[in-house]
Structures are given as structure tokens and as C-alpha cells.
Coordinates of C-alpha atoms and ligand atoms in Angstrom, one line a residue:
A1 CA -12.3 5.9 38.3
S2 CA -15.9 6.5 39.5
R3 CA -16.4 2.7 39.6
L4 CA -13.8 2.4 42.3
N5 CA -14.7 2.0 46.0
S6 CA -13.4 4.0 49.0
I7 CA -11.5 2.0 51.6
T8 CA -13.5 1.0 54.6
D9 CA -12.6 0.1 58.2
A10 CA -12.8 -3.6 57.3
D11 CA -10.2 -3.1 54.5
A12 CA -7.9 -1.2 56.9
L13 CA -8.1 -4.1 59.4
H14 CA -7.3 -6.6 56.6
F15 CA -4.2 -4.6 55.6
A16 CA -3.1 -4.5 59.2
K17 CA -3.1 -8.3 59.1
V18 CA -1.2 -8.5 55.8
L19 CA 1.6 -6.1 56.8
S20 CA 4.3 -7.5 59.0
S21 CA 4.9 -4.3 60.9
P22 CA 2.3 -2.0 62.6
T23 CA 4.2 1.1 61.5
S24 CA 3.7 0.1 57.9
L25 CA 0.1 1.2 58.0
L26 CA -1.1 4.8 58.3
S27 CA -4.8 5.4 58.2
I28 CA -7.1 8.0 59.4
L29 CA -10.0 5.4 59.5
P30 CA -11.3 4.8 63.1
S31 CA -9.8 1.3 63.4
I32 CA -6.2 2.7 62.9
S33 CA -6.6 6.5 63.7
T34 CA -3.3 8.0 62.5
P35 CA -3.3 11.8 63.0
P36 CA -4.3 13.2 59.6
E37 CA -1.2 15.5 59.3
E38 CA 0.9 12.3 59.1
L39 CA -0.7 11.5 55.8
D40 CA 0.0 15.0 54.4
I41 CA 3.4 14.4 53.0
Y42 CA 2.1 11.4 51.0
N43 CA -1.0 13.3 49.7
N44 CA 0.9 16.4 48.5
D45 CA 3.3 16.4 45.6
W46 CA 6.8 18.0 45.5
M47 CA 5.6 21.2 43.8
G48 CA 2.6 21.8 46.2
K49 CA 0.4 21.7 43.1
Y50 CA -1.5 18.4 43.4
R51 CA -3.2 17.2 46.5
G52 CA -4.8 13.8 47.1
K53 CA -7.4 12.8 49.7
S54 CA -6.1 9.3 50.6
T55 CA -7.2 8.0 54.0
T56 CA -4.6 5.2 54.0
V57 CA -0.9 4.7 53.2
L58 CA 0.5 1.2 53.1
K59 CA 4.3 0.6 53.3
P60 CA 4.8 -3.1 52.6
K61 CA 8.2 -4.7 53.3
T62 CA 8.2 -7.6 50.8
T63 CA 7.0 -8.4 47.3
Q64 CA 4.6 -10.9 48.9
E65 CA 3.0 -8.2 51.0
V66 CA 2.6 -6.0 47.9
S67 CA 1.0 -8.9 46.1
E68 CA -1.5 -9.6 48.8
I69 CA -2.5 -5.9 49.1
V70 CA -2.9 -5.5 45.4
K71 CA -5.0 -8.7 45.1
W72 CA -7.3 -7.5 47.8
C73 CA -7.7 -4.0 46.2
N74 CA -8.5 -5.6 42.8
D75 CA -11.2 -7.9 44.3
R76 CA -12.6 -4.9 46.2
R77 CA -12.2 -2.4 43.3
I78 CA -10.0 -0.1 45.4
G79 CA -7.7 2.3 43.5
I80 CA -4.0 2.2 44.3
V81 CA -1.4 4.9 43.7
P82 CA 2.2 3.5 43.8
Q83 CA 4.5 6.1 45.4
G84 CA 8.3 6.2 45.4
G85 CA 10.2 9.3 46.6
N86 CA 7.3 11.5 45.6
T87 CA 9.6 13.8 43.6
G88 CA 7.7 13.5 40.3
L89 CA 6.8 16.7 38.6
V90 CA 3.6 15.9 36.8
G91 CA 1.2 14.9 39.7
G92 CA 1.5 11.2 39.0
S93 CA 2.5 10.1 42.5
V94 CA -0.4 11.4 44.5
P95 CA -4.1 10.3 44.3
L96 CA -6.7 12.3 42.4
R97 CA -9.3 11.1 44.9
D98 CA -9.0 8.8 47.9
E99 CA -7.1 5.9 46.4
V100 CA -4.8 3.9 48.7
I101 CA -1.2 5.1 48.5
L102 CA 1.2 2.2 48.3
S103 CA 4.6 3.5 49.3
L104 CA 7.7 1.5 48.4
S105 CA 9.8 3.3 51.0
N106 CA 10.1 0.2 53.2
M107 CA 11.6 -2.0 50.4
T108 CA 15.2 -0.9 50.5
Q109 CA 17.4 -4.0 50.2
V110 CA 20.2 -4.5 47.7
R111 CA 19.6 -8.0 46.5
S112 CA 22.9 -8.6 44.6
F113 CA 25.7 -6.9 42.9
D114 CA 28.2 -8.5 40.5
P115 CA 31.4 -6.4 40.5
V116 CA 32.6 -8.0 37.3
S117 CA 29.5 -7.4 35.1
G118 CA 28.4 -4.4 37.1
I119 CA 24.8 -5.7 37.4
L120 CA 22.9 -4.5 40.4
V121 CA 19.6 -6.0 41.6
A122 CA 17.8 -4.0 44.2
D123 CA 14.4 -3.5 45.8
A124 CA 12.3 -0.8 44.0
G125 CA 12.3 1.5 47.2
C126 CA 16.1 2.0 47.2
I127 CA 16.9 5.7 47.0
L128 CA 19.1 6.6 44.0
Q129 CA 21.8 8.2 46.1
S130 CA 22.1 5.2 48.3
L131 CA 22.6 2.9 45.3
T132 CA 25.2 5.3 44.0
D133 CA 26.9 5.0 47.4
Y134 CA 26.6 1.3 47.3
V135 CA 28.3 0.7 44.0
A136 CA 31.0 3.5 44.5
P137 CA 33.5 1.3 46.5
H138 CA 33.3 -1.2 43.5
N139 CA 34.3 1.7 41.2
H140 CA 30.9 1.7 39.5
I141 CA 28.3 4.5 39.1
M142 CA 24.5 4.4 38.5
P143 CA 23.7 5.0 34.8
L144 CA 21.4 7.9 35.8
D145 CA 21.8 11.0 37.9
L146 CA 19.3 13.7 38.7
G147 CA 18.7 16.6 41.1
A148 CA 16.3 14.6 43.1
K149 CA 18.7 11.8 43.8
G150 CA 18.6 12.2 47.5
S151 CA 14.9 11.3 47.6
C152 CA 13.8 9.6 44.4
Q153 CA 13.7 5.8 44.3
I154 CA 15.0 3.4 41.6
G155 CA 11.4 2.1 41.2
G156 CA 10.2 5.6 40.6
N157 CA 13.0 6.3 38.2
V158 CA 12.1 3.3 36.2
S159 CA 8.4 4.0 36.3
T160 CA 9.0 7.5 35.0
N161 CA 11.8 6.4 32.6
A162 CA 13.7 9.3 34.2
G163 CA 16.3 10.9 31.9
G164 CA 18.5 13.2 33.9
L165 CA 22.1 14.3 33.6
R166 CA 23.8 11.2 32.3
L167 CA 21.5 10.2 29.4
L168 CA 23.9 11.7 26.9
R169 CA 26.6 9.2 27.9
Y170 CA 24.7 6.1 29.1
G171 CA 21.4 6.3 27.2
S172 CA 17.9 5.7 28.5
L173 CA 16.7 3.3 31.1
H174 CA 15.1 1.3 28.3
G175 CA 18.7 0.2 27.6
S176 CA 20.2 -0.1 31.0
V177 CA 17.4 -1.8 32.9
L178 CA 17.9 -5.5 32.4
G179 CA 15.0 -7.0 34.3
L180 CA 12.1 -6.1 36.6
E181 CA 9.9 -7.8 39.2
V182 CA 6.4 -6.4 39.0
V183 CA 3.2 -7.0 40.9
L184 CA 0.5 -7.0 38.3
P185 CA -2.9 -5.4 39.1
D186 CA -4.5 -8.8 40.0
G187 CA -1.7 -9.5 42.5
T188 CA 0.3 -11.9 40.3
I189 CA 4.1 -11.5 40.6
L190 CA 5.7 -11.2 37.2
D191 CA 9.3 -12.3 37.7
Q192 CA 11.4 -10.9 34.9
L193 CA 14.3 -10.0 37.2
T194 CA 17.0 -11.4 34.9
T195 CA 20.6 -10.4 35.0
L196 CA 21.3 -11.2 31.3
R197 CA 22.7 -8.6 28.9
K198 CA 21.2 -10.5 26.0
D199 CA 17.8 -12.2 25.9
N200 CA 15.9 -12.4 22.7
T201 CA 13.1 -14.7 23.8
G202 CA 10.1 -13.0 22.3
Y203 CA 8.2 -9.9 23.6
D204 CA 10.3 -7.8 26.0
L205 CA 7.5 -7.3 28.5
K206 CA 9.6 -5.3 31.0
Q207 CA 9.8 -2.4 28.5
L208 CA 6.1 -1.8 29.0
F209 CA 6.6 -0.9 32.7
I210 CA 9.5 1.5 32.0
G211 CA 7.7 4.8 31.9
A212 CA 4.3 3.4 32.6
E213 CA 4.0 5.6 35.7
G214 CA 2.5 2.9 37.8
T215 CA -0.5 2.4 35.6
L216 CA 0.2 -1.2 34.7
G217 CA 1.6 -2.6 37.9
I218 CA 3.9 -2.0 40.8
I219 CA 7.6 -2.5 40.3
T220 CA 9.1 -4.2 43.3
G221 CA 12.6 -5.1 42.1
V222 CA 15.0 -3.7 39.5
S223 CA 18.0 -5.3 37.7
I224 CA 20.2 -2.6 36.2
L225 CA 23.5 -2.4 34.5
T226 CA 25.9 0.0 36.3
P227 CA 28.8 1.4 34.2
P228 CA 32.4 1.5 35.6
A229 CA 33.2 4.9 37.2
P230 CA 35.2 7.2 35.0
Q231 CA 38.8 7.6 36.2
A232 CA 38.7 11.3 35.7
S233 CA 35.9 13.8 35.5
N234 CA 36.0 17.5 34.9
N235 CA 33.6 20.3 34.0
V236 CA 33.6 23.8 32.6
I237 CA 30.9 26.5 32.4
L238 CA 30.9 28.5 29.2
A239 CA 29.3 31.9 29.0
L240 CA 27.7 32.7 25.6
P241 CA 26.9 36.1 24.2
R242 CA 24.0 34.8 22.1
F243 CA 21.7 31.8 22.2
E244 CA 22.4 31.3 18.5
N245 CA 25.9 30.1 19.4
V246 CA 24.6 27.1 21.4
L247 CA 24.2 24.9 18.3
P248 CA 27.5 25.6 16.6
L249 CA 29.1 25.3 20.1
Y250 CA 27.6 21.8 20.6
K251 CA 28.9 20.7 17.2
T252 CA 32.4 22.0 18.1
V253 CA 32.4 20.5 21.5
K254 CA 31.2 17.1 20.3
R255 CA 33.9 17.0 17.6
Q256 CA 36.8 18.1 19.8
L257 CA 35.9 16.1 23.0
S258 CA 34.4 13.1 21.2
E259 CA 34.4 10.1 23.6
I260 CA 35.1 12.0 26.8
L261 CA 32.0 14.3 26.5
S262 CA 29.5 13.2 29.1
A263 CA 27.1 16.2 29.6
F264 CA 26.2 19.3 27.7
E265 CA 23.6 21.2 29.7
F266 CA 22.0 24.6 29.0
I267 CA 20.9 27.4 31.4
D268 CA 19.6 30.7 30.2
R269 CA 20.5 33.9 31.9
T270 CA 17.3 34.2 34.0
A271 CA 17.7 30.6 35.2
Y272 CA 21.4 31.2 36.1
D273 CA 20.5 34.4 38.1
L274 CA 17.8 32.5 39.9
A275 CA 20.1 29.6 40.8
V276 CA 22.6 32.2 42.2
K277 CA 19.9 34.1 44.0
H278 CA 18.9 31.0 45.9
G279 CA 22.4 29.9 46.8
Q280 CA 22.8 27.0 44.3
G281 CA 26.5 26.7 43.6
R282 CA 29.0 29.6 43.8
A283 CA 28.3 32.5 41.5
L284 CA 30.8 33.2 38.7
S285 CA 32.7 36.5 38.8
E286 CA 30.9 39.6 37.5
E287 CA 33.5 39.8 34.7
D288 CA 32.7 36.2 33.7
V289 CA 28.9 36.7 33.4
E290 CA 29.0 40.2 31.9
G291 CA 27.2 40.2 28.5
A292 CA 26.2 36.5 28.8
E293 CA 22.8 35.6 27.4
C294 CA 23.1 32.0 28.4
F295 CA 25.5 29.3 29.8
V296 CA 26.5 25.8 28.9
L297 CA 27.9 23.3 31.3
V298 CA 30.2 20.8 29.7
E299 CA 31.3 17.7 31.6
T300 CA 34.0 15.3 30.5
S301 CA 34.5 11.7 31.9
G302 CA 37.3 9.6 30.8
G303 CA 40.1 7.2 31.6
R304 CA 43.2 9.4 32.1
R305 CA 43.2 12.9 33.7
E306 CA 46.1 14.4 31.8
H307 CA 44.6 13.3 28.5
D308 CA 41.2 14.7 29.3
E309 CA 42.5 18.0 30.7
E310 CA 44.6 18.5 27.6
K311 CA 41.6 18.0 25.4
L312 CA 39.5 20.4 27.5
N313 CA 42.2 23.0 27.6
N314 CA 42.7 22.8 23.8
L315 CA 38.9 23.2 23.4
L316 CA 38.8 26.3 25.5
E317 CA 41.8 27.8 23.8
S318 CA 40.4 27.2 20.3
L319 CA 37.0 28.6 21.4
L320 CA 38.5 31.8 22.8
E321 CA 41.0 32.3 20.0
A322 CA 38.5 31.9 17.2
D323 CA 38.0 34.9 14.8
E324 CA 34.4 35.1 15.9
P325 CA 34.4 33.4 19.3
L326 CA 31.3 31.4 20.2
I327 CA 31.9 32.1 23.9
N328 CA 32.8 35.1 26.0
T329 CA 34.6 33.1 28.6
G330 CA 34.9 29.7 30.2
V331 CA 35.4 28.7 33.9
M332 CA 36.9 25.3 34.4
A333 CA 36.8 23.5 37.7
Q334 CA 40.2 23.3 39.4
N335 CA 39.3 20.9 42.2
P336 CA 36.4 18.6 43.3
A337 CA 34.7 21.4 45.3
Q338 CA 34.6 23.6 42.2
F339 CA 33.4 20.7 40.1
S340 CA 30.4 20.2 42.5
S341 CA 29.8 23.9 42.6
L342 CA 29.6 24.3 38.9
W343 CA 27.2 21.4 38.7
A344 CA 25.1 22.9 41.4
L345 CA 24.4 26.0 39.3
R346 CA 22.7 23.7 36.8
E347 CA 21.3 21.0 39.0
G348 CA 20.0 23.6 41.5
V349 CA 17.8 25.4 39.1
T350 CA 14.8 23.1 39.9
E351 CA 15.2 23.8 43.6
A352 CA 15.7 27.5 43.0
V353 CA 12.5 27.7 40.9
S354 CA 10.5 26.1 43.7
K355 CA 11.9 28.6 46.2
E356 CA 11.0 31.5 43.9
G357 CA 7.4 30.7 43.4
K358 CA 4.9 28.3 42.0
A359 CA 6.1 26.7 38.8
Y360 CA 4.3 25.7 35.6
K361 CA 6.7 23.2 34.3
Y362 CA 6.8 22.2 30.7
D363 CA 9.4 19.5 29.9
I364 CA 9.5 19.4 26.2
S365 CA 11.5 17.8 23.3
V366 CA 11.8 20.3 20.5
P367 CA 14.6 20.9 17.9
L368 CA 17.6 22.5 19.6
S369 CA 17.4 25.5 17.3
T370 CA 13.9 26.4 18.7
F371 CA 14.8 26.4 22.4
K372 CA 15.0 30.2 22.7
E373 CA 12.0 30.8 20.4
C374 CA 9.9 28.6 22.7
V375 CA 10.9 30.6 25.8
D376 CA 10.5 33.9 24.0
L377 CA 7.1 33.2 22.5
T378 CA 5.8 32.0 25.9
R379 CA 7.1 35.1 27.6
E380 CA 5.5 37.2 24.9
R381 CA 2.2 35.3 25.2
L382 CA 2.1 36.1 29.0
R383 CA 3.0 39.7 28.4
S384 CA 0.3 40.1 25.8
K385 CA -2.3 38.8 28.3
G386 CA -1.0 41.3 30.9
L387 CA 0.2 38.6 33.2
L388 CA 3.9 39.2 33.2
N389 CA 4.4 41.2 36.4
E390 CA 5.6 40.6 40.0
A391 CA 2.0 39.9 41.2
Q392 CA 1.4 37.2 38.7
V393 CA 4.1 35.7 36.5
K394 CA 7.6 36.6 37.9
A395 CA 9.8 34.9 35.3
V396 CA 9.9 32.6 32.3
I397 CA 13.1 30.5 32.1
G398 CA 14.6 27.9 29.9
Y399 CA 17.2 25.3 30.9
G400 CA 17.8 21.6 30.2
H401 CA 19.6 18.8 28.5
V402 CA 20.6 20.3 25.2
G403 CA 22.5 17.2 24.3
D404 CA 19.2 15.3 24.4
G405 CA 17.0 18.0 22.7
N406 CA 15.2 18.4 26.0
L407 CA 14.1 21.9 27.2
H408 CA 12.7 22.7 30.6
L409 CA 10.4 25.7 30.0
N410 CA 9.4 27.0 33.4
V411 CA 6.9 29.7 34.2
I412 CA 7.3 31.0 37.7
A413 CA 4.2 32.5 39.2
K414 CA 3.2 33.9 42.5
A415 CA 0.4 31.4 42.7
Y416 CA -1.3 28.8 40.5
T417 CA -4.3 30.6 38.9
P418 CA -6.8 29.7 36.1
E419 CA -5.8 32.8 34.1
I420 CA -2.2 31.8 33.9
Q421 CA -3.1 28.2 33.2
D422 CA -5.4 29.3 30.3
A423 CA -2.8 31.5 28.9
L424 CA -0.3 28.7 28.8
E425 CA -2.4 25.8 27.7
P426 CA -3.0 24.7 25.0
F427 CA -0.6 27.4 23.8
V428 CA 2.6 25.6 24.9
Y429 CA 1.4 22.2 23.6
E430 CA 0.4 23.7 20.2
L431 CA 3.8 25.3 20.0
V432 CA 5.5 21.9 20.7
A433 CA 3.2 20.1 18.2
S434 CA 4.1 22.7 15.5
H435 CA 7.7 21.5 15.8
R436 CA 6.6 17.8 15.9
G437 CA 8.1 17.7 19.4
S438 CA 7.1 15.8 22.6
V439 CA 4.9 17.3 25.4
S440 CA 6.9 15.2 27.8
A441 CA 10.6 14.6 27.2
E442 CA 11.3 12.9 30.6
H443 CA 8.9 13.8 33.4
G444 CA 6.0 11.8 32.1
I445 CA 2.3 12.5 31.7
G446 CA 1.0 11.9 35.2
A447 CA -2.2 13.8 36.0
M448 CA -0.9 17.0 34.4
K449 CA -0.8 16.1 30.7
T450 CA -3.4 13.4 30.1
H451 CA -5.4 15.9 28.1
A452 CA -2.3 16.9 26.1
L453 CA -1.2 13.4 25.2
H454 CA -2.8 13.7 21.7
Y455 CA -0.4 16.5 20.8
S456 CA 2.5 14.0 20.7
K457 CA 0.7 10.6 20.1
D458 CA -1.6 9.9 17.3
E459 CA -5.1 8.3 17.7
T460 CA -3.9 4.8 16.7
S461 CA -1.1 4.9 19.3
I462 CA -3.4 6.1 22.1
A463 CA -6.0 3.4 21.2
W464 CA -3.3 0.7 21.5
M465 CA -2.1 2.2 24.8
K466 CA -5.7 1.9 26.1
K467 CA -5.9 -1.7 24.9
I468 CA -2.7 -2.5 26.8
K469 CA -4.0 -0.8 29.9
A470 CA -7.2 -2.8 29.7
I471 CA -5.4 -6.1 29.3
F472 CA -3.2 -5.6 32.4
D473 CA -5.7 -3.7 34.5
P474 CA -9.3 -4.4 33.4
N475 CA -10.7 -2.9 36.6
G476 CA -8.7 0.3 36.3
I477 CA -7.4 0.1 39.9
M478 CA -3.8 1.0 39.1
N479 CA -3.0 4.7 39.4
P480 CA -6.4 5.8 38.0
G481 CA -6.6 8.9 35.9
K482 CA -2.9 9.0 35.2
V483 CA -1.3 8.9 31.7
L484 CA -4.6 8.0 30.1
E485 CA -7.8 9.9 30.7
Ligands
LIG501 P1 7.4 9.3 42.5 O1 7.4 10.8 42.3 O2 7.0 8.8 43.8 O3 6.4 8.7 41.4 C1 6.5 9.0 40.0 C2 5.6 8.1 39.2 O4 6.0 6.8 39.2 C3 4.2 8.1 39.8 O5 3.3 7.9 38.7 C4 4.1 6.8 40.6 O6 2.8 6.3 40.7 C5 5.0 5.9 39.9 N1 5.8 5.0 40.7 C6 6.7 5.3 41.7 N2 7.3 4.2 42.2 C7 6.7 3.2 41.5 C8 6.9 1.8 41.6 N3 7.8 1.2 42.4 N4 6.1 1.0 40.8 C9 5.2 1.5 39.9 N5 5.1 2.9 39.8 C10 5.8 3.7 40.6 N6 13.2 13.8 36.2 C11 14.0 13.5 35.1 O7 13.6 12.6 34.3 N7 15.2 14.1 34.9 C12 15.7 15.0 35.8 O8 16.7 15.6 35.5 C13 14.9 15.4 36.9 N8 15.4 16.2 37.8 C14 14.6 16.5 38.9 C15 15.1 17.4 39.9 C16 14.4 17.7 41.0 C17 14.9 18.7 42.1 C18 13.1 17.1 41.2 C19 12.3 17.4 42.4 C20 12.6 16.2 40.3 C21 13.3 15.9 39.1 N9 12.9 15.0 38.2 C22 13.6 14.7 37.1 C23 11.5 14.3 38.4 C24 11.6 13.1 39.3 O9 12.6 13.2 40.2 C25 11.7 11.8 38.6 O10 10.5 11.7 37.8 C26 11.9 10.6 39.4 O11 12.3 9.5 38.6 C27 10.7 10.2 40.3 O12 11.1 9.2 41.2 P2 10.3 9.0 42.6 O13 10.8 7.8 43.3 O14 10.2 10.3 43.3 O15 8.8 8.7 42.0

């Protein structure tokens, strides 16, 4: 990254010529003179943890504009940080230095939708919620859903290979993304925006950009398969007396609900209390939460309401009537408002954590049976270092996508400090490696985990990742310092 140049006034004037609209260029350089505070939202990440020093934000409206900008930056050796909704949680979407920020937020057109196949082709800057709204009248849904849906963009989702709440049912974006349009680091437009379900014509290049976090090119268009909307959805929150019951519960739920099970999400007691404290969803009654060590949210999505409800009721009955019940109680949504409110208790945890304090977020894949141990050992570690108190670390919580083996281990602190950082790292990464887990289940590597990649990828794999990066981006202009050190 040290070989990269800062942007000059002459560069800014060139960009002003390339961009079709004057409002597409923000720069504090003298020739443009945007007030510095207007750049703040682009330079700061969602958590308030990472802060860039970019002088210039470009918001092109077309793929051609993106291409011309990227070509210029490559010739001039100027670093570029692609930015979507800036909701990423690993510091990938803001510059480490003064790279140019290329925001996709002006590329928001739906290019086509085929209601028969359900294939949607859209600009990368389309917000996930707006695409959900777009396909809804055609009785389709997006194959992914996450708490940040109101701000994150489909290009950002693909670039981070976002998982989220529907992965259990619809699989990862590696399966549902059918094609991509990408501006490569030399400005070439790679048009792989196919709408074919099947295409075995050699190397599947688009897969490289899914989860590349903007290090190999800029995604400008996405072709994605949207599933038909379920005819009936329901959910239930189950209160468990012991964490040890989660695994047998998962087995039972899978067996009994089979094809209608669409989510199985876990929240520990501390995470639940935090969500309630910060007004995410309606609290369960005191009676329902009494003695609960953790909660599981189960969602069903199917074709016929009566059939699904009968299955869900039968499940609840058999769970409650068992000789040694796995659950204390279950609260089932009785109407759409309750359905949303139960979801909010789970989806709202991320938001609640950010309201409570500064979060150290570890998004890990570990065997389900070790979820609690990971949370407990981390808490113990902080206690042994004398850091577990209101003035330093307020809480350690665990929640996440049990069905996918993905635990969000969050440490909520008063402030980000070197002492807490040193107590947590490499401790957490070593813990993950001891279970042969992944240091990033779904959020990516970004700037946060470049030094920790080796805990989950061996030397040969990292060497090949570096070779691929060098082929696409020999000058290292694309999101420098992210994913690979
Ligand atoms: P950004 O944050 O802007 O960027 C993320 C990365 O992608 C950066 O490296 C950036 O350079 C790159 N990038 C962005 N757009 C492009 C593009 N067009 N071309 C090339 N590179 C690009 N994540 C999950 O996986 N599952 C969850 O359940 C989940 N829940 C969340 C809940 C909340 C409340 C929040 C705040 C975040 C959550 N996240 C989750 C993390 C985040 O929302 C996702 O990573 C999301 O996919 C990022 O999209 P974005 O548009 O905001 O991308």
C-alpha cells in the first residue's frame, strides 16, 4: 500500500469530468472543496471502530463511469475502497489511509426480473430491502435476509458473501448468485451477468468475487435467483433451561418439522436481556423467561398454513410433554405483528449491542456443542485479567445461526482499549483453531482479521490467494490492506 499515491487536485478535476453529475463527487481538495464533515459518514464504519482518511468520495451512476475511474486510478496508482451500504463489521468498507472511496449508492436500477424463473438482475447499489420490496408483488423473496437489510446493498452482500437468517433454507450466495458484472482493477468490464441456472463452461470466475471483499474488482451488477415466497410463515421462541439442550432440540426440531423448518437461531440469556433492554421486540412474560439460560427462535415456511401450524403445535406439545423436557416453555406468534416482534428479539441483538457499548465482534464457525464453552472461556479469560467490570468489559454474549454452526461471540466494552484487545487476541483465534473452526463464518476478514487468516487457512491456501490477487490486481490498488496483509 505504501507504493500508492494520494489523490491530487488534478485527479479530482479529472473525476469531475468523468462523472455525469456534480453531486457524484465529494472532495475536500481545493478544486472541489466539500465540507470535511460530509465525508465523515463514508470514512467511518458502522461500529465506530475504523476510521479512514479519504479526501474524496466518488459516486458513479453507470458501469462505464466506474470503469473510467478505475482505469485512471490504476494508471496513477491510486488506491480504491469500494463501498456499499457501509454496514460491514470487519472494517473492510473504509480506507486504511487516504484511498479514494468508490460508493455504489448511485447505482440503484433493477435491470430485469423474470417472474417465471425468479431471476433478478440489478445494479450492485440496490439496497437489499428495496429488492425485497421489488420482488414481493411477484410473490418472490430474496434468498438472503439480515438485520442490516435497510442499508446494505446487494453488491456489498455478494462481496462479503453475507450469510444471514435464510442460509439454512436457501444456502449461500455461492449457489444463488447466477452471474456478475465486475469492473476489474485495470478498468476492464468483465461481463458474466448471465441468467442461466446451468453453465458448465470451464472455470466459474464469478465465484472468485463472491466474498472477495472488493479486493479483486468492483461488482457493478448482480444476477440472482429469488425463491418463491412461502405461502405461510410462523415462528416460535423456545426458552431452554440449559445450553446443553440446544443440540438435542435442534435434532428433534429438524426431524419433526423437516421441510418447513426455515430458521433455527440461538440467543443466550445475556443477549436476550440486552435486546429487551434496548427495545428490540416485545419482551416475553416474566413467567416465560424464568429459569431460562438461553432461547432458540424457530421459523417455519411452507405451502399451507393449517398443515404447518399443525406440525408446529405437535412439536410444541411433544417438547412440553416429554419426560425430561428440553424446553421450559414456547411462545408462538399468533399474528404478523407478533411474528415480527419475535424476530426482532433475535435480529435486534446487533443493534442492541451497539447501543450498549463498543463491541469486539467475533463471528466464528465452531462445532455446535462448543458454543457455550467459547462464550464461557472468553468471559473467564477477561475475568482473570481483571477486565470484567462496568468500567471496562460490561458483558460477553453469544448468539447466532445455530443451524449453520455460526456463533457471534460479542464482547461489549466501554471503549476499545489495547488491554482488552490483547486479552482477546490471539486468545479467541487460538480457541477457534483448537476446534478446527473458522475465524470468520460470514462477516469476512476486512481489516480486522488479516493477521488471523492463518488460523483458518493453511500456508498453501494463503499463497494461492496471494497469487490470484496479484493476477487481477498487480498494482494492489483494490481495497489495499484488506483480506491479505
Ligand atoms: P459494505 O459494508 O459497504 O462493504 C463490505 C465489504 O464489501 C467491503 O470490503 C467493501 O469494500 C466491499 N464492497 C461493498 N460493495 C462492493 C461492490 N459493489 N463491489 C466490490 N466490493 C464491494 N452479515 C452477515 O453475513 N449476516 C448477518 O446476519 C449480518 N447481520 C448484520 C446486522 C447488522 C445490524 C449489521 C450492521 C451488519 C450485519 N452483517 C451481517 C454485516 C453486513 O451487513 C454484511 O456484511 C453486508 O453484506 C455488507 O453489505 P454493505 O453493502 O453494507 O457492504
